[in-house]
Amino acid sequence: MLRCFVLVGVVTAGGAMIGLFTRHTFSVAFWPANALLVGIMLRMPGLYRPSGWAGALLGFVVGDMLFGSSLGRSAFFATANGAGALTATMALRRLDPADLRLERTHSVLRILAGLIPGCIVAALVGAVLVVVEFNGSVAQTMQTWPASELVNYLVVLPVLLTLRQPDAQPPRLAKQPLWPALTLLLSCFAAVQFDGPGSIMFPMPALLLCALTYSVATTAVLTMLLGTGCLVAIGLELVEIGQDMAIPRLVLSVRIAVAFLVLVPLTISSAMTVQDALLRQLRDAADHDGLTGLLNRRAFEQRLQERLTQPLPSGGGLALLWLDLDHFKAINDRHGHPAGDAVLRAVADTLRSACDADNLCGRLGGEEFAMLLSAPDRATAHRAAERLRSAIVAQRIDWHGTMIYATASIGACHLTRLPADAAPLLRRLDEAMYRAKRSGRNRIEWLDTPEAARAA
């Protein structure tokens, strides 16, 4: 509880001090504290407890008092920010985890819908403070405060939600090109040079290009940098946009512009993530056998050909095995096709257990399988093939109380030189496999390495 209290308090106080340090006109301040609070509550559910929220309130108070605010005013601001962040967190915790990672088509809109109640609650509590402490207008507060809350959430929160764990899957593009980001940088430079009311939207085309090119996590970082730069530059009057920031409706206009500047690219990038996931699923379905999950014939032969075009490591070699289960038709006839499917899945599991990241295994069709193994020498290849044959023999499939076993005839070769075309070699392996069947089954028929090389 103490660690939770301290951690949340430090994060909240740090976010509050960043916002107060960059503040010039309060109505256009960059305020990341609430987004940081909601982000850590969602990413670290163990912090979502009373001690965590108590630490958040203390962090708000400490950050505010360090910049000269009174205790009473700091406590009031802390109440408004804490109430808004709690409401937003409660709403977002109801979303699907995939939505929080921006991995669904409407994820950004769902997150937006969850943030709006928190923004309104913070504004309602803040309106009381504005009236009591500053003799301000409730109507003006309800215009500017929710918009300020929302744009700061949209700028900061997506980065926290899409931040990947170290062992997570790589982003959409492992090697992401730099030129879309450079285009974004040039458009930001143009916005500063040709400032004015429309300059805020200058980077939008480049942002859309980045959303179509980069992962959602990278897009979130870029939108955060751009959104933060807009809010700080306008707040500190580093960029002249030609509007009087003392007029609430103009402040509201600027905030909405910045909100859309980050909202649209995030929505597009989220949709692209969904599309990429669907394409991966389709590609996986097209490349893998539906029954066993191994590579199908087309994918196996394609990847085999690609592997054969790569040079072998010094002193290395490959073992290529062509397998066919013995008397498989008898298994189907005696026990039924579902039992035969169970045998095929069991054999596939055996092959898969023998495969590592550098090997290939596939189901070529029916009861025929293939494997490509790394084997530095012929003796190693022989041992690997024999282990596989023995593992298949040792399998026992319990089919409704009846034990079914299978054996395999294998055609094999060890390659120290890679053929330019795999087709002739595969034909000779198929012939070797049938020789193994004619010679008694449950055995391995080896091609001599010179013969395998001449076959190509």
Short mmCIF file of C-alpha atoms in Angstrom, two decimals:
data_model
loop_
_atom_site.label_atom_id
_atom_site.label_comp_id
_atom_site.label_asym_id
_atom_site.label_seq_id
_atom_site.Cartn_x
_atom_site.Cartn_y
_atom_site.Cartn_z
CA MET A 1 0.00 0.00 0.00
CA LEU A 2 2.84 2.38 0.78
CA ARG A 3 4.59 1.67 -2.52
CA CYS A 4 1.30 2.20 -4.35
CA PHE A 5 0.72 5.48 -2.50
CA VAL A 6 4.22 6.78 -3.20
CA LEU A 7 4.38 5.66 -6.85
CA VAL A 8 1.07 7.21 -7.85
CA GLY A 9 1.84 10.34 -5.84
CA VAL A 10 5.21 10.85 -7.54
CA VAL A 11 3.80 10.30 -11.04
CA THR A 12 0.87 12.66 -10.41
CA ALA A 13 3.03 15.35 -8.83
CA GLY A 14 5.49 15.13 -11.72
CA GLY A 15 2.73 15.48 -14.29
CA ALA A 16 1.23 18.42 -12.43
CA MET A 17 4.58 20.21 -12.24
CA ILE A 18 5.16 19.72 -15.98
CA GLY A 19 1.80 21.33 -16.67
CA LEU A 20 2.37 24.21 -14.26
CA PHE A 21 5.91 24.80 -15.52
CA THR A 22 4.76 25.13 -19.13
CA ARG A 23 1.75 27.24 -18.21
CA HIS A 24 1.44 30.79 -19.48
CA THR A 25 -2.24 31.36 -19.94
CA PHE A 26 -4.08 28.82 -17.82
CA SER A 27 -6.79 28.37 -20.43
CA VAL A 28 -4.34 26.80 -22.91
CA ALA A 29 -2.09 24.94 -20.44
CA PHE A 30 -0.63 21.53 -21.25
CA TRP A 31 -1.74 19.34 -18.35
CA PRO A 32 -0.51 15.72 -18.59
CA ALA A 33 -1.12 14.79 -14.94
CA ASN A 34 -4.65 13.43 -15.33
CA ALA A 35 -3.74 11.37 -18.40
CA LEU A 36 -0.68 9.95 -16.62
CA LEU A 37 -2.85 9.02 -13.65
CA VAL A 38 -5.49 7.29 -15.76
CA GLY A 39 -2.79 5.59 -17.85
CA ILE A 40 -0.96 4.00 -14.93
CA MET A 41 -4.24 2.95 -13.33
CA LEU A 42 -5.18 1.10 -16.52
CA ARG A 43 -1.76 -0.39 -17.26
CA MET A 44 -1.05 -1.34 -13.62
CA PRO A 45 -4.38 -2.51 -12.16
CA GLY A 46 -2.73 -3.18 -8.81
CA LEU A 47 -2.54 0.59 -8.28
CA TYR A 48 -6.32 0.93 -8.61
CA ARG A 49 -6.99 0.98 -4.88
CA PRO A 50 -7.74 3.62 -2.21
CA SER A 51 -4.07 4.07 -1.35
CA GLY A 52 -3.32 4.80 -5.02
CA TRP A 53 -6.02 7.45 -5.30
CA ALA A 54 -4.94 8.96 -1.99
CA GLY A 55 -1.41 9.24 -3.38
CA ALA A 56 -2.82 10.89 -6.51
CA LEU A 57 -4.65 13.56 -4.48
CA LEU A 58 -1.53 14.27 -2.46
CA GLY A 59 0.53 14.48 -5.65
CA PHE A 60 -1.86 17.06 -7.12
CA VAL A 61 -1.70 19.13 -3.92
CA VAL A 62 2.09 18.98 -3.62
CA GLY A 63 2.64 19.85 -7.27
CA ASP A 64 0.29 22.82 -7.05
CA MET A 65 1.71 24.14 -3.76
CA LEU A 66 5.27 24.00 -5.11
CA PHE A 67 4.19 26.64 -7.61
CA GLY A 68 2.82 28.97 -4.95
CA SER A 69 -0.81 27.93 -4.63
CA SER A 70 -2.51 27.90 -1.23
CA LEU A 71 -3.43 24.65 0.48
CA GLY A 72 -7.16 25.25 0.12
CA ARG A 73 -6.98 26.08 -3.58
CA SER A 74 -4.61 23.17 -4.23
CA ALA A 75 -6.97 20.79 -2.47
CA PHE A 76 -9.88 22.05 -4.56
CA PHE A 77 -7.96 21.59 -7.82
CA ALA A 78 -6.86 18.14 -6.64
CA THR A 79 -10.48 17.21 -5.97
CA ALA A 80 -11.54 18.29 -9.46
CA ASN A 81 -8.68 16.47 -11.18
CA GLY A 82 -9.04 13.37 -9.01
CA ALA A 83 -12.80 13.15 -9.55
CA GLY A 84 -12.39 13.49 -13.31
CA ALA A 85 -9.57 10.93 -13.49
CA LEU A 86 -11.50 8.44 -11.32
CA THR A 87 -14.60 8.77 -13.50
CA ALA A 88 -12.57 8.30 -16.70
CA THR A 89 -10.72 5.30 -15.26
CA MET A 90 -13.94 3.63 -14.16
CA ALA A 91 -15.41 4.08 -17.65
CA LEU A 92 -12.29 2.87 -19.48
CA ARG A 93 -11.87 -0.19 -17.26
CA ARG A 94 -15.14 -1.48 -18.72
CA LEU A 95 -13.67 -1.58 -22.23
CA ASP A 96 -12.19 -4.64 -23.87
CA PRO A 97 -8.38 -4.85 -23.38
CA ALA A 98 -8.00 -4.81 -27.18
CA ASP A 99 -9.76 -1.43 -27.23
CA LEU A 100 -7.34 -0.05 -24.66
CA ARG A 101 -4.45 -1.20 -26.87
CA LEU A 102 -6.13 0.52 -29.85
CA GLU A 103 -6.35 -2.80 -31.69
CA ARG A 104 -9.98 -2.60 -32.81
CA THR A 105 -11.61 -0.51 -35.53
CA HIS A 106 -13.54 1.80 -33.19
CA SER A 107 -11.12 1.69 -30.25
CA VAL A 108 -10.30 5.40 -30.35
CA LEU A 109 -13.96 6.37 -30.43
CA ARG A 110 -14.74 4.05 -27.51
CA ILE A 111 -11.88 5.56 -25.51
CA LEU A 112 -13.14 9.02 -26.44
CA ALA A 113 -16.62 8.11 -25.17
CA GLY A 114 -15.10 6.89 -21.90
CA LEU A 115 -13.09 10.08 -21.41
CA ILE A 116 -15.97 12.52 -21.92
CA PRO A 117 -17.75 11.75 -18.58
CA GLY A 118 -14.47 12.28 -16.72
CA CYS A 119 -13.95 15.62 -18.45
CA ILE A 120 -17.46 16.76 -17.55
CA VAL A 121 -17.14 15.67 -13.91
CA ALA A 122 -13.82 17.53 -13.57
CA ALA A 123 -15.41 20.63 -15.13
CA LEU A 124 -18.42 20.53 -12.78
CA VAL A 125 -16.19 20.34 -9.69
CA GLY A 126 -13.85 22.95 -11.17
CA ALA A 127 -16.73 25.31 -11.91
CA VAL A 128 -17.39 25.61 -8.20
CA LEU A 129 -13.76 26.63 -7.63
CA VAL A 130 -13.85 29.13 -10.48
CA VAL A 131 -16.96 30.81 -9.07
CA VAL A 132 -15.79 30.81 -5.44
CA GLU A 133 -12.11 31.66 -5.86
CA PHE A 134 -12.04 33.67 -9.09
CA ASN A 135 -15.58 34.99 -9.34
CA GLY A 136 -15.70 33.48 -12.81
CA SER A 137 -18.43 32.24 -15.07
CA VAL A 138 -19.83 28.73 -14.88
CA ALA A 139 -20.75 28.85 -18.58
CA GLN A 140 -17.22 29.77 -19.62
CA THR A 141 -15.74 27.09 -17.37
CA MET A 142 -18.00 24.44 -18.87
CA GLN A 143 -16.81 25.52 -22.32
CA THR A 144 -13.07 25.54 -21.71
CA TRP A 145 -12.40 23.00 -18.94
CA PRO A 146 -13.84 19.84 -20.60
CA ALA A 147 -12.11 20.69 -23.88
CA SER A 148 -8.81 21.20 -22.06
CA GLU A 149 -9.19 17.88 -20.22
CA LEU A 150 -10.10 16.04 -23.40
CA VAL A 151 -7.27 17.31 -25.57
CA ASN A 152 -4.69 16.52 -22.88
CA TYR A 153 -6.08 13.01 -22.51
CA LEU A 154 -5.96 12.46 -26.28
CA VAL A 155 -2.39 13.76 -26.50
CA VAL A 156 -0.87 11.72 -23.66
CA LEU A 157 -3.04 8.70 -22.86
CA PRO A 158 -2.66 6.73 -26.16
CA VAL A 159 1.10 6.51 -25.63
CA LEU A 160 0.61 4.95 -22.21
CA LEU A 161 -2.04 2.54 -23.49
CA THR A 162 -0.02 1.33 -26.49
CA LEU A 163 3.33 1.11 -24.70
CA ARG A 164 4.50 -2.45 -25.34
CA GLN A 165 5.94 -4.93 -22.91
CA PRO A 166 9.53 -6.05 -23.67
CA ASP A 167 8.36 -9.51 -24.79
CA ALA A 168 5.40 -8.24 -26.81
CA GLN A 169 5.00 -8.82 -30.52
CA PRO A 170 6.92 -6.37 -32.73
CA PRO A 171 5.04 -3.40 -34.17
CA ARG A 172 3.36 -3.48 -37.57
CA LEU A 173 6.55 -2.66 -39.46
CA ALA A 174 9.77 -3.95 -37.98
CA LYS A 175 11.83 -1.61 -40.18
CA GLN A 176 9.89 1.61 -40.32
CA PRO A 177 11.00 4.20 -42.91
CA LEU A 178 12.05 7.62 -41.71
CA TRP A 179 10.73 9.78 -44.52
CA PRO A 180 7.12 10.05 -43.22
CA ALA A 181 8.47 11.34 -39.89
CA LEU A 182 10.77 13.75 -41.74
CA THR A 183 7.75 14.96 -43.72
CA LEU A 184 5.97 15.59 -40.43
CA LEU A 185 8.97 17.54 -39.15
CA LEU A 186 9.02 19.71 -42.28
CA SER A 187 5.30 20.40 -41.99
CA CYS A 188 5.78 21.50 -38.36
CA PHE A 189 8.54 23.84 -39.50
CA ALA A 190 6.18 25.26 -42.13
CA ALA A 191 3.49 25.77 -39.47
CA VAL A 192 5.93 27.87 -37.41
CA GLN A 193 7.13 29.88 -40.39
CA PHE A 194 3.67 30.56 -41.78
CA ASP A 195 1.80 30.91 -38.50
CA GLY A 196 -1.81 31.86 -38.30
CA PRO A 197 -5.20 30.32 -37.46
CA GLY A 198 -4.79 27.53 -40.02
CA SER A 199 -1.21 26.66 -39.20
CA ILE A 200 -2.32 24.17 -36.55
CA MET A 201 -3.58 21.88 -39.30
CA PHE A 202 -0.47 22.08 -41.51
CA PRO A 203 0.94 18.78 -40.13
CA MET A 204 -2.31 16.85 -40.68
CA PRO A 205 -1.42 15.35 -44.12
CA ALA A 206 1.97 14.22 -42.83
CA LEU A 207 0.35 12.77 -39.71
CA LEU A 208 -2.07 10.79 -41.87
CA LEU A 209 0.88 9.46 -43.86
CA CYS A 210 2.58 8.41 -40.61
CA ALA A 211 -0.63 6.70 -39.45
CA LEU A 212 -0.72 4.67 -42.67
CA THR A 213 2.98 3.76 -42.39
CA TYR A 214 3.82 3.29 -38.72
CA SER A 215 2.45 1.13 -35.92
CA VAL A 216 -0.21 2.55 -33.64
CA ALA A 217 2.37 2.88 -30.83
CA THR A 218 4.69 4.96 -33.03
CA THR A 219 1.78 7.06 -34.27
CA ALA A 220 0.73 7.69 -30.66
CA VAL A 221 4.23 8.97 -29.83
CA LEU A 222 4.25 11.27 -32.86
CA THR A 223 0.80 12.67 -32.06
CA MET A 224 1.87 13.23 -28.45
CA LEU A 225 4.95 15.15 -29.51
CA LEU A 226 2.98 17.25 -31.97
CA GLY A 227 0.03 17.84 -29.66
CA THR A 228 2.30 18.76 -26.76
CA GLY A 229 4.24 21.11 -29.01
CA CYS A 230 1.05 22.83 -30.15
CA LEU A 231 -0.31 23.30 -26.63
CA VAL A 232 2.98 24.53 -25.19
CA ALA A 233 3.87 26.75 -28.15
CA ILE A 234 0.45 28.41 -28.13
CA GLY A 235 0.39 28.69 -24.34
CA LEU A 236 3.82 30.34 -24.24
CA GLU A 237 2.99 32.46 -27.30
CA LEU A 238 5.88 30.98 -29.26
CA VAL A 239 3.54 30.67 -32.22
CA GLU A 240 1.13 33.41 -33.18
CA ILE A 241 -2.15 31.97 -34.40
CA GLY A 242 -3.94 35.29 -34.65
CA GLN A 243 -6.55 34.62 -31.96
CA ASP A 244 -7.10 36.21 -28.58
CA MET A 245 -6.72 33.44 -26.04
CA ALA A 246 -8.62 35.52 -23.48
CA ILE A 247 -11.84 34.82 -25.39
CA PRO A 248 -13.28 31.47 -24.23
CA ARG A 249 -14.84 30.49 -27.55
CA LEU A 250 -11.52 31.02 -29.34
CA VAL A 251 -9.76 28.92 -26.71
CA LEU A 252 -12.36 26.23 -27.27
CA SER A 253 -11.73 26.40 -31.02
CA VAL A 254 -7.98 25.93 -30.59
CA ARG A 255 -8.44 22.96 -28.29
CA ILE A 256 -10.87 21.26 -30.64
CA ALA A 257 -8.41 21.77 -33.50
CA VAL A 258 -5.58 20.14 -31.53
CA ALA A 259 -7.90 17.32 -30.42
CA PHE A 260 -8.81 16.51 -34.03
CA LEU A 261 -5.17 16.82 -35.03
CA VAL A 262 -4.36 13.81 -32.83
CA LEU A 263 -7.73 12.01 -32.96
CA VAL A 264 -7.89 11.41 -36.71
CA PRO A 265 -4.41 9.85 -37.16
CA LEU A 266 -4.90 7.63 -34.13
CA THR A 267 -8.22 6.39 -35.51
CA ILE A 268 -6.65 5.60 -38.88
CA SER A 269 -3.64 3.87 -37.32
CA SER A 270 -5.94 1.81 -35.10
CA ALA A 271 -7.94 0.73 -38.16
CA MET A 272 -4.70 -0.17 -39.96
CA THR A 273 -3.70 -2.32 -36.99
CA VAL A 274 -6.99 -4.22 -37.30
CA GLN A 275 -6.43 -4.65 -41.04
CA ASP A 276 -2.89 -5.93 -40.50
CA ALA A 277 -4.13 -8.43 -37.91
CA LEU A 278 -6.76 -9.72 -40.34
CA LEU A 279 -4.16 -10.01 -43.11
CA ARG A 280 -1.89 -11.97 -40.79
CA GLN A 281 -4.75 -14.32 -39.95
CA LEU A 282 -5.57 -14.80 -43.63
CA ARG A 283 -1.91 -15.38 -44.47
CA ASP A 284 -1.61 -17.85 -41.61
CA ALA A 285 -4.73 -19.71 -42.76
CA ALA A 286 -3.43 -19.80 -46.33
CA ASP A 287 -0.02 -21.15 -45.27
CA HIS A 288 -1.05 -23.74 -42.68
CA ASP A 289 -2.92 -27.00 -42.73
CA GLY A 290 -6.25 -26.70 -40.95
CA LEU A 291 -6.10 -30.10 -39.23
CA THR A 292 -2.53 -30.19 -37.91
CA GLY A 293 -1.45 -26.54 -37.90
CA LEU A 294 1.72 -27.40 -39.85
CA LEU A 295 2.73 -25.66 -43.05
CA ASN A 296 0.75 -26.86 -46.04
CA ARG A 297 2.46 -28.17 -49.18
CA ARG A 298 2.51 -24.86 -51.03
CA ALA A 299 3.94 -22.92 -48.08
CA PHE A 300 6.46 -25.63 -47.19
CA GLU A 301 7.84 -25.88 -50.71
CA GLN A 302 7.93 -22.10 -51.05
CA ARG A 303 9.87 -21.66 -47.81
CA LEU A 304 12.09 -24.59 -48.67
CA GLN A 305 13.02 -22.95 -51.97
CA GLU A 306 13.72 -19.68 -50.12
CA ARG A 307 15.90 -21.55 -47.63
CA LEU A 308 17.82 -23.23 -50.42
CA THR A 309 18.68 -19.85 -51.93
CA GLN A 310 20.43 -18.78 -48.71
CA PRO A 311 24.06 -19.75 -48.19
CA LEU A 312 24.82 -22.42 -45.62
CA PRO A 313 26.89 -21.39 -42.61
CA SER A 314 30.50 -22.51 -42.64
CA GLY A 315 30.65 -26.23 -41.85
CA GLY A 316 26.86 -26.48 -41.81
CA GLY A 317 24.36 -28.67 -43.58
CA LEU A 318 20.69 -29.57 -43.88
CA ALA A 319 18.73 -32.78 -43.49
CA LEU A 320 15.58 -33.07 -45.62
CA LEU A 321 13.06 -35.77 -44.65
CA TRP A 322 10.03 -36.96 -46.63
CA LEU A 323 7.63 -39.05 -44.47
CA ASP A 324 4.57 -41.14 -45.22
CA LEU A 325 2.59 -42.99 -42.54
CA ASP A 326 2.39 -46.75 -43.05
CA HIS A 327 -0.98 -48.50 -43.48
CA PHE A 328 -2.86 -45.28 -42.76
CA LYS A 329 -5.84 -46.39 -44.86
CA ALA A 330 -6.20 -49.41 -42.59
CA ILE A 331 -6.41 -47.10 -39.56
CA ASN A 332 -9.21 -45.14 -41.21
CA ASP A 333 -11.04 -48.29 -42.28
CA ARG A 334 -10.75 -49.96 -38.87
CA HIS A 335 -11.30 -47.04 -36.51
CA GLY A 336 -12.92 -44.35 -38.67
CA HIS A 337 -11.71 -41.09 -40.13
CA PRO A 338 -11.88 -39.16 -36.81
CA ALA A 339 -9.38 -41.65 -35.40
CA GLY A 340 -7.19 -41.12 -38.46
CA ASP A 341 -7.36 -37.37 -37.85
CA ALA A 342 -6.24 -37.94 -34.26
CA VAL A 343 -3.24 -39.94 -35.52
CA LEU A 344 -2.33 -37.16 -37.97
CA ARG A 345 -2.49 -34.55 -35.20
CA ALA A 346 -0.34 -36.70 -32.92
CA VAL A 347 2.30 -37.15 -35.64
CA ALA A 348 2.19 -33.42 -36.33
CA ASP A 349 2.83 -32.74 -32.63
CA THR A 350 5.85 -35.04 -32.77
CA LEU A 351 7.23 -33.23 -35.81
CA ARG A 352 6.55 -29.85 -34.24
CA SER A 353 8.42 -30.83 -31.08
CA ALA A 354 11.47 -31.63 -33.23
CA CYS A 355 11.33 -28.25 -34.99
CA ASP A 356 13.07 -25.15 -33.78
CA ALA A 357 13.10 -21.64 -35.21
CA ASP A 358 15.53 -22.60 -37.99
CA ASN A 359 13.67 -25.74 -39.11
CA LEU A 360 10.61 -26.34 -41.27
CA CYS A 361 7.90 -28.95 -40.94
CA GLY A 362 4.76 -29.37 -43.00
CA ARG A 363 1.93 -31.65 -43.98
CA LEU A 364 2.10 -32.20 -47.71
CA GLY A 365 -1.33 -33.79 -47.97
CA GLY A 366 -3.08 -36.92 -46.74
CA GLU A 367 -0.67 -38.82 -44.48
CA GLU A 368 2.48 -37.31 -46.03
CA PHE A 369 4.78 -34.97 -44.07
CA ALA A 370 8.14 -33.26 -44.59
CA MET A 371 10.85 -31.73 -42.41
CA LEU A 372 13.94 -29.61 -42.99
CA LEU A 373 16.46 -29.80 -40.14
CA SER A 374 19.79 -28.19 -39.47
CA ALA A 375 22.47 -30.91 -39.43
CA PRO A 376 26.17 -30.01 -39.66
CA ASP A 377 27.17 -33.52 -40.79
CA ARG A 378 25.69 -36.76 -42.07
CA ALA A 379 25.95 -38.52 -38.69
CA THR A 380 23.91 -35.78 -37.03
CA ALA A 381 21.33 -36.03 -39.81
CA HIS A 382 21.08 -39.80 -39.33
CA ARG A 383 20.59 -39.43 -35.57
CA ALA A 384 17.89 -36.77 -36.02
CA ALA A 385 16.00 -38.85 -38.57
CA GLU A 386 16.21 -41.98 -36.41
CA ARG A 387 14.97 -40.08 -33.33
CA LEU A 388 12.00 -38.85 -35.33
CA ARG A 389 11.18 -42.33 -36.66
CA SER A 390 11.45 -43.80 -33.15
CA ALA A 391 9.27 -41.04 -31.67
CA ILE A 392 6.52 -41.82 -34.18
CA VAL A 393 6.73 -45.53 -33.37
CA ALA A 394 6.54 -44.80 -29.64
CA GLN A 395 3.33 -42.80 -29.98
CA ARG A 396 0.16 -44.34 -28.63
CA ILE A 397 -3.16 -42.66 -29.43
CA ASP A 398 -5.95 -43.61 -27.03
CA TRP A 399 -9.07 -43.73 -29.18
CA HIS A 400 -12.05 -44.52 -26.94
CA GLY A 401 -10.09 -47.15 -25.05
CA THR A 402 -8.33 -48.59 -28.10
CA MET A 403 -4.63 -47.83 -28.48
CA ILE A 404 -3.63 -46.86 -32.01
CA TYR A 405 -0.05 -46.58 -33.13
CA ALA A 406 1.57 -45.63 -36.42
CA THR A 407 4.90 -46.00 -38.17
CA ALA A 408 6.44 -43.96 -40.98
CA SER A 409 8.55 -44.66 -44.03
CA ILE A 410 11.06 -41.90 -44.63
CA GLY A 411 13.07 -40.74 -47.61
CA ALA A 412 15.99 -38.60 -46.46
CA CYS A 413 19.08 -36.77 -47.63
CA HIS A 414 21.83 -34.68 -46.14
CA LEU A 415 22.85 -31.57 -48.07
CA THR A 416 26.17 -29.81 -47.82
CA ARG A 417 25.66 -28.06 -51.15
CA LEU A 418 22.37 -26.38 -51.98
CA PRO A 419 20.62 -27.13 -55.29
CA ALA A 420 19.36 -24.25 -57.37
CA ASP A 421 15.97 -25.92 -57.81
CA ALA A 422 14.31 -28.10 -55.20
CA ALA A 423 11.89 -29.92 -57.55
CA PRO A 424 14.25 -32.67 -58.83
CA LEU A 425 15.49 -33.31 -55.31
CA LEU A 426 11.95 -33.61 -53.99
CA ARG A 427 11.09 -36.16 -56.68
CA ARG A 428 14.07 -38.31 -55.68
CA LEU A 429 13.08 -38.04 -52.01
CA ASP A 430 9.58 -39.19 -52.89
CA GLU A 431 11.06 -42.15 -54.73
CA ALA A 432 13.30 -42.95 -51.74
CA MET A 433 10.28 -42.85 -49.44
CA TYR A 434 8.45 -45.42 -51.59
CA ARG A 435 11.58 -47.60 -51.66
CA ALA A 436 11.45 -47.56 -47.86
CA LYS A 437 7.84 -48.78 -48.06
CA ARG A 438 8.71 -51.55 -50.50
CA SER A 439 11.62 -52.59 -48.29
CA GLY A 440 9.41 -53.29 -45.28
CA ARG A 441 8.18 -49.90 -44.03
CA ASN A 442 9.06 -48.18 -40.74
CA ARG A 443 12.56 -47.43 -42.04
CA ILE A 444 14.66 -44.65 -43.55
CA GLU A 445 15.98 -44.70 -47.11
CA TRP A 446 18.88 -42.28 -47.59
CA LEU A 447 19.95 -40.55 -50.75
CA ASP A 448 23.68 -40.20 -51.11
CA THR A 449 24.77 -36.57 -50.94
CA PRO A 450 26.35 -36.62 -54.43
CA GLU A 451 23.15 -38.07 -55.86
CA ALA A 452 21.13 -35.40 -54.14
CA ALA A 453 23.37 -32.74 -55.57
CA ARG A 454 23.22 -34.24 -59.09
CA ALA A 455 19.43 -34.42 -58.87
CA ALA A 456 19.33 -30.65 -58.96
#
